[in-house]
Every structure is written in C-alpha cells, then in structure tokens.
Short mmCIF file of N, CA and C in Angstrom, two decimals:
data_model
loop_
_atom_site.label_atom_id
_atom_site.label_comp_id
_atom_site.label_asym_id
_atom_site.label_seq_id
_atom_site.Cartn_x
_atom_site.Cartn_y
_atom_site.Cartn_z
N MET A 1 113.60 56.79 41.16
CA MET A 1 113.86 57.44 39.89
C MET A 1 114.69 56.48 39.05
N SER A 2 114.26 56.28 37.83
CA SER A 2 114.98 55.36 36.94
C SER A 2 116.31 56.00 36.51
N ASN A 3 117.19 55.16 36.03
CA ASN A 3 118.50 55.66 35.56
C ASN A 3 118.33 56.64 34.41
N GLU A 4 117.37 56.37 33.54
CA GLU A 4 117.13 57.26 32.39
C GLU A 4 116.60 58.62 32.86
N ALA A 5 115.68 58.60 33.80
CA ALA A 5 115.14 59.86 34.33
C ALA A 5 116.22 60.64 35.06
N GLN A 6 117.06 59.94 35.82
CA GLN A 6 118.15 60.60 36.53
C GLN A 6 119.13 61.22 35.54
N SER A 7 119.45 60.49 34.50
CA SER A 7 120.36 60.99 33.48
C SER A 7 119.79 62.23 32.79
N ASP A 8 118.49 62.21 32.49
CA ASP A 8 117.84 63.37 31.87
C ASP A 8 117.88 64.58 32.80
N LEU A 9 117.63 64.35 34.09
CA LEU A 9 117.67 65.43 35.06
C LEU A 9 119.08 66.00 35.18
N GLU A 10 120.06 65.13 35.24
CA GLU A 10 121.46 65.58 35.32
C GLU A 10 121.84 66.41 34.10
N LYS A 11 121.40 66.00 32.92
CA LYS A 11 121.68 66.76 31.69
C LYS A 11 121.03 68.14 31.74
N LYS A 12 119.78 68.19 32.22
CA LYS A 12 119.06 69.46 32.31
C LYS A 12 119.75 70.38 33.31
N ILE A 13 120.16 69.84 34.45
CA ILE A 13 120.86 70.64 35.46
C ILE A 13 122.15 71.19 34.89
N LEU A 14 122.94 70.34 34.26
CA LEU A 14 124.22 70.77 33.70
C LEU A 14 124.02 71.83 32.62
N GLU A 15 123.03 71.63 31.76
CA GLU A 15 122.74 72.58 30.69
C GLU A 15 122.34 73.95 31.27
N GLN A 16 121.47 73.94 32.27
CA GLN A 16 121.04 75.21 32.87
C GLN A 16 122.19 75.87 33.62
N PHE A 17 122.98 75.07 34.30
CA PHE A 17 124.12 75.60 35.05
C PHE A 17 125.13 76.25 34.11
N MET A 18 125.46 75.57 33.03
CA MET A 18 126.46 76.08 32.08
C MET A 18 125.97 77.34 31.36
N SER A 19 124.66 77.46 31.19
CA SER A 19 124.13 78.64 30.50
C SER A 19 123.87 79.80 31.47
N GLY A 20 124.07 79.56 32.77
CA GLY A 20 123.88 80.61 33.75
C GLY A 20 122.44 80.80 34.19
N LYS A 21 121.57 79.88 33.79
CA LYS A 21 120.16 79.98 34.20
C LYS A 21 120.01 79.57 35.66
N ASN A 22 118.95 80.10 36.29
CA ASN A 22 118.66 79.79 37.68
C ASN A 22 118.12 78.37 37.79
N LEU A 23 118.75 77.55 38.58
CA LEU A 23 118.35 76.15 38.73
C LEU A 23 117.10 75.99 39.58
N PHE A 24 116.80 76.99 40.42
CA PHE A 24 115.68 76.88 41.35
C PHE A 24 114.48 77.72 40.96
N GLY A 25 114.63 78.67 40.08
CA GLY A 25 113.53 79.55 39.69
C GLY A 25 112.55 78.86 38.78
N GLU A 26 111.66 79.64 38.20
CA GLU A 26 110.64 79.09 37.31
C GLU A 26 111.30 78.34 36.16
N GLY A 27 110.92 77.09 35.98
CA GLY A 27 111.49 76.27 34.92
C GLY A 27 112.84 75.67 35.27
N GLY A 28 113.33 75.96 36.48
CA GLY A 28 114.62 75.44 36.90
C GLY A 28 114.57 73.94 37.14
N ALA A 29 115.66 73.28 36.86
CA ALA A 29 115.71 71.82 36.98
C ALA A 29 115.53 71.36 38.42
N LEU A 30 115.95 72.17 39.38
CA LEU A 30 115.85 71.77 40.78
C LEU A 30 114.64 72.36 41.50
N ALA A 31 113.84 73.14 40.81
CA ALA A 31 112.66 73.77 41.42
C ALA A 31 111.68 72.74 41.99
N PRO A 32 111.36 71.66 41.27
CA PRO A 32 110.44 70.68 41.86
C PRO A 32 111.00 70.04 43.15
N MET A 33 112.30 69.84 43.20
CA MET A 33 112.92 69.25 44.37
C MET A 33 112.83 70.22 45.56
N LEU A 34 113.09 71.50 45.31
CA LEU A 34 112.99 72.51 46.36
C LEU A 34 111.56 72.60 46.88
N LYS A 35 110.61 72.61 45.98
CA LYS A 35 109.19 72.65 46.34
C LYS A 35 108.84 71.46 47.23
N ASN A 36 109.27 70.28 46.85
CA ASN A 36 108.98 69.06 47.60
C ASN A 36 109.59 69.12 49.00
N VAL A 37 110.82 69.58 49.12
CA VAL A 37 111.49 69.67 50.43
C VAL A 37 110.76 70.65 51.33
N ILE A 38 110.37 71.80 50.79
CA ILE A 38 109.67 72.80 51.60
C ILE A 38 108.32 72.27 52.06
N GLU A 39 107.57 71.62 51.17
CA GLU A 39 106.27 71.06 51.55
C GLU A 39 106.42 69.99 52.62
N LYS A 40 107.42 69.13 52.50
CA LYS A 40 107.63 68.08 53.51
C LYS A 40 108.05 68.68 54.85
N ALA A 41 108.87 69.73 54.83
CA ALA A 41 109.28 70.38 56.07
C ALA A 41 108.08 71.02 56.77
N LEU A 42 107.21 71.67 56.01
CA LEU A 42 106.02 72.28 56.60
C LEU A 42 105.08 71.22 57.16
N GLU A 43 104.96 70.11 56.46
CA GLU A 43 104.12 69.00 56.93
C GLU A 43 104.68 68.43 58.23
N ALA A 44 105.99 68.25 58.31
CA ALA A 44 106.62 67.73 59.53
C ALA A 44 106.45 68.71 60.69
N GLU A 45 106.55 69.99 60.41
CA GLU A 45 106.35 71.00 61.44
C GLU A 45 104.93 70.93 61.99
N MET A 46 103.95 70.80 61.10
CA MET A 46 102.56 70.73 61.54
C MET A 46 102.30 69.45 62.33
N ASP A 47 102.87 68.34 61.89
CA ASP A 47 102.71 67.08 62.63
C ASP A 47 103.29 67.19 64.03
N ALA A 48 104.44 67.85 64.16
CA ALA A 48 105.06 68.02 65.48
C ALA A 48 104.22 68.96 66.35
N HIS A 49 103.65 69.97 65.75
CA HIS A 49 102.85 70.94 66.50
C HIS A 49 101.53 70.34 66.95
N LEU A 50 100.90 69.58 66.06
CA LEU A 50 99.60 68.98 66.37
C LEU A 50 99.76 67.50 66.69
N ASP A 51 100.44 67.23 67.78
CA ASP A 51 100.59 65.83 68.20
C ASP A 51 99.27 65.34 68.79
N ASP A 52 99.24 64.11 69.21
CA ASP A 52 98.00 63.51 69.73
C ASP A 52 97.45 64.28 70.93
N GLN A 53 98.33 64.77 71.78
CA GLN A 53 97.89 65.52 72.96
C GLN A 53 97.18 66.82 72.56
N GLU A 54 97.72 67.52 71.58
CA GLU A 54 97.09 68.75 71.10
C GLU A 54 95.75 68.46 70.45
N ARG A 55 95.67 67.38 69.73
CA ARG A 55 94.41 67.04 69.06
C ARG A 55 93.31 66.69 70.04
N THR A 56 93.66 66.09 71.20
CA THR A 56 92.64 65.80 72.21
C THR A 56 92.11 67.07 72.86
N LYS A 57 92.88 68.16 72.78
CA LYS A 57 92.43 69.45 73.31
C LYS A 57 91.52 70.18 72.33
N GLY A 58 91.34 69.61 71.14
CA GLY A 58 90.47 70.23 70.15
C GLY A 58 91.21 70.96 69.05
N ASN A 59 92.52 71.00 69.13
CA ASN A 59 93.32 71.63 68.08
C ASN A 59 93.32 70.70 66.87
N LYS A 60 93.01 71.21 65.71
CA LYS A 60 92.98 70.35 64.53
C LYS A 60 93.35 71.14 63.29
N ARG A 61 93.55 70.42 62.24
CA ARG A 61 93.87 71.02 60.95
C ARG A 61 92.57 71.37 60.24
N ASN A 62 92.66 72.39 59.46
CA ASN A 62 91.49 72.80 58.68
C ASN A 62 91.70 72.57 57.20
N GLY A 63 92.65 71.76 56.83
CA GLY A 63 92.93 71.51 55.42
C GLY A 63 94.20 72.20 54.98
N LYS A 64 94.39 72.24 53.70
CA LYS A 64 95.59 72.84 53.12
C LYS A 64 95.19 73.90 52.12
N GLY A 65 96.03 74.86 51.95
CA GLY A 65 95.82 75.88 50.95
C GLY A 65 97.07 76.06 50.13
N LYS A 66 96.93 76.74 49.03
CA LYS A 66 98.09 77.02 48.17
C LYS A 66 98.67 78.37 48.56
N LYS A 67 99.97 78.45 48.52
CA LYS A 67 100.70 79.68 48.81
C LYS A 67 101.75 79.89 47.74
N THR A 68 102.05 81.13 47.47
CA THR A 68 103.14 81.46 46.57
C THR A 68 104.31 81.96 47.41
N LEU A 69 105.43 81.29 47.30
CA LEU A 69 106.65 81.70 48.00
C LEU A 69 107.50 82.53 47.06
N LYS A 70 107.99 83.62 47.58
CA LYS A 70 108.92 84.45 46.83
C LYS A 70 110.27 84.33 47.50
N SER A 71 111.26 83.92 46.74
CA SER A 71 112.60 83.76 47.28
C SER A 71 113.61 84.38 46.32
N ARG A 72 114.82 84.34 46.72
CA ARG A 72 115.85 84.87 45.81
C ARG A 72 116.02 84.00 44.58
N PHE A 73 115.43 82.80 44.63
CA PHE A 73 115.48 81.89 43.50
C PHE A 73 114.31 82.09 42.56
N GLY A 74 113.36 82.92 42.94
CA GLY A 74 112.17 83.14 42.15
C GLY A 74 110.94 82.76 42.95
N SER A 75 109.78 82.86 42.34
CA SER A 75 108.52 82.54 43.00
C SER A 75 108.04 81.16 42.56
N PHE A 76 107.42 80.45 43.49
CA PHE A 76 106.81 79.17 43.15
C PHE A 76 105.70 78.87 44.14
N ASP A 77 104.77 78.03 43.72
CA ASP A 77 103.60 77.68 44.52
C ASP A 77 103.87 76.42 45.32
N ILE A 78 103.40 76.43 46.57
CA ILE A 78 103.45 75.24 47.40
C ILE A 78 102.03 74.91 47.85
N ASP A 79 101.81 73.67 48.21
CA ASP A 79 100.50 73.23 48.70
C ASP A 79 100.55 73.11 50.21
#
C-alpha cells in the first residue's frame, strides 16, 4: 500500500470513528480488511483439512461460492 493510499485510509477511518459510524459495516473503512482476513482464514482451514493425504483418498474441492455473513458489524459478502 502506498503512503498516499495509507494516508487516505487513515483519514477515512478517523472520520468514520469520530462521527460514530461503524468501521466494519457496509461502507466501513475496515470492512474490506475484515472480509480479506475471513476469506484467508477459511482458505487456510480448507487447505489444512484437504491435505495431500486427504486428496489421495478422493476428497476434493468443488469450487467456491459466495456467502453473506451477518455479524454485529453488519452484513457482507465473502467468496
């Protein structure tokens, strides 16, 4: 992330925080970061579950789908 992009993100976070807006909900400055962390955690969980030994037994992935998560921070879509 460039310094300019980081500065813009920091300004958006501070602005939303000071106005009392939800940082993680729809339109929240940190929502994309939360989405990314959740998707990476799910990917790591699947990789651990379907290791090479499981794949030789015929266990495999069937692709990815979209899901809508509802949390106390609001709803958002993950892949």
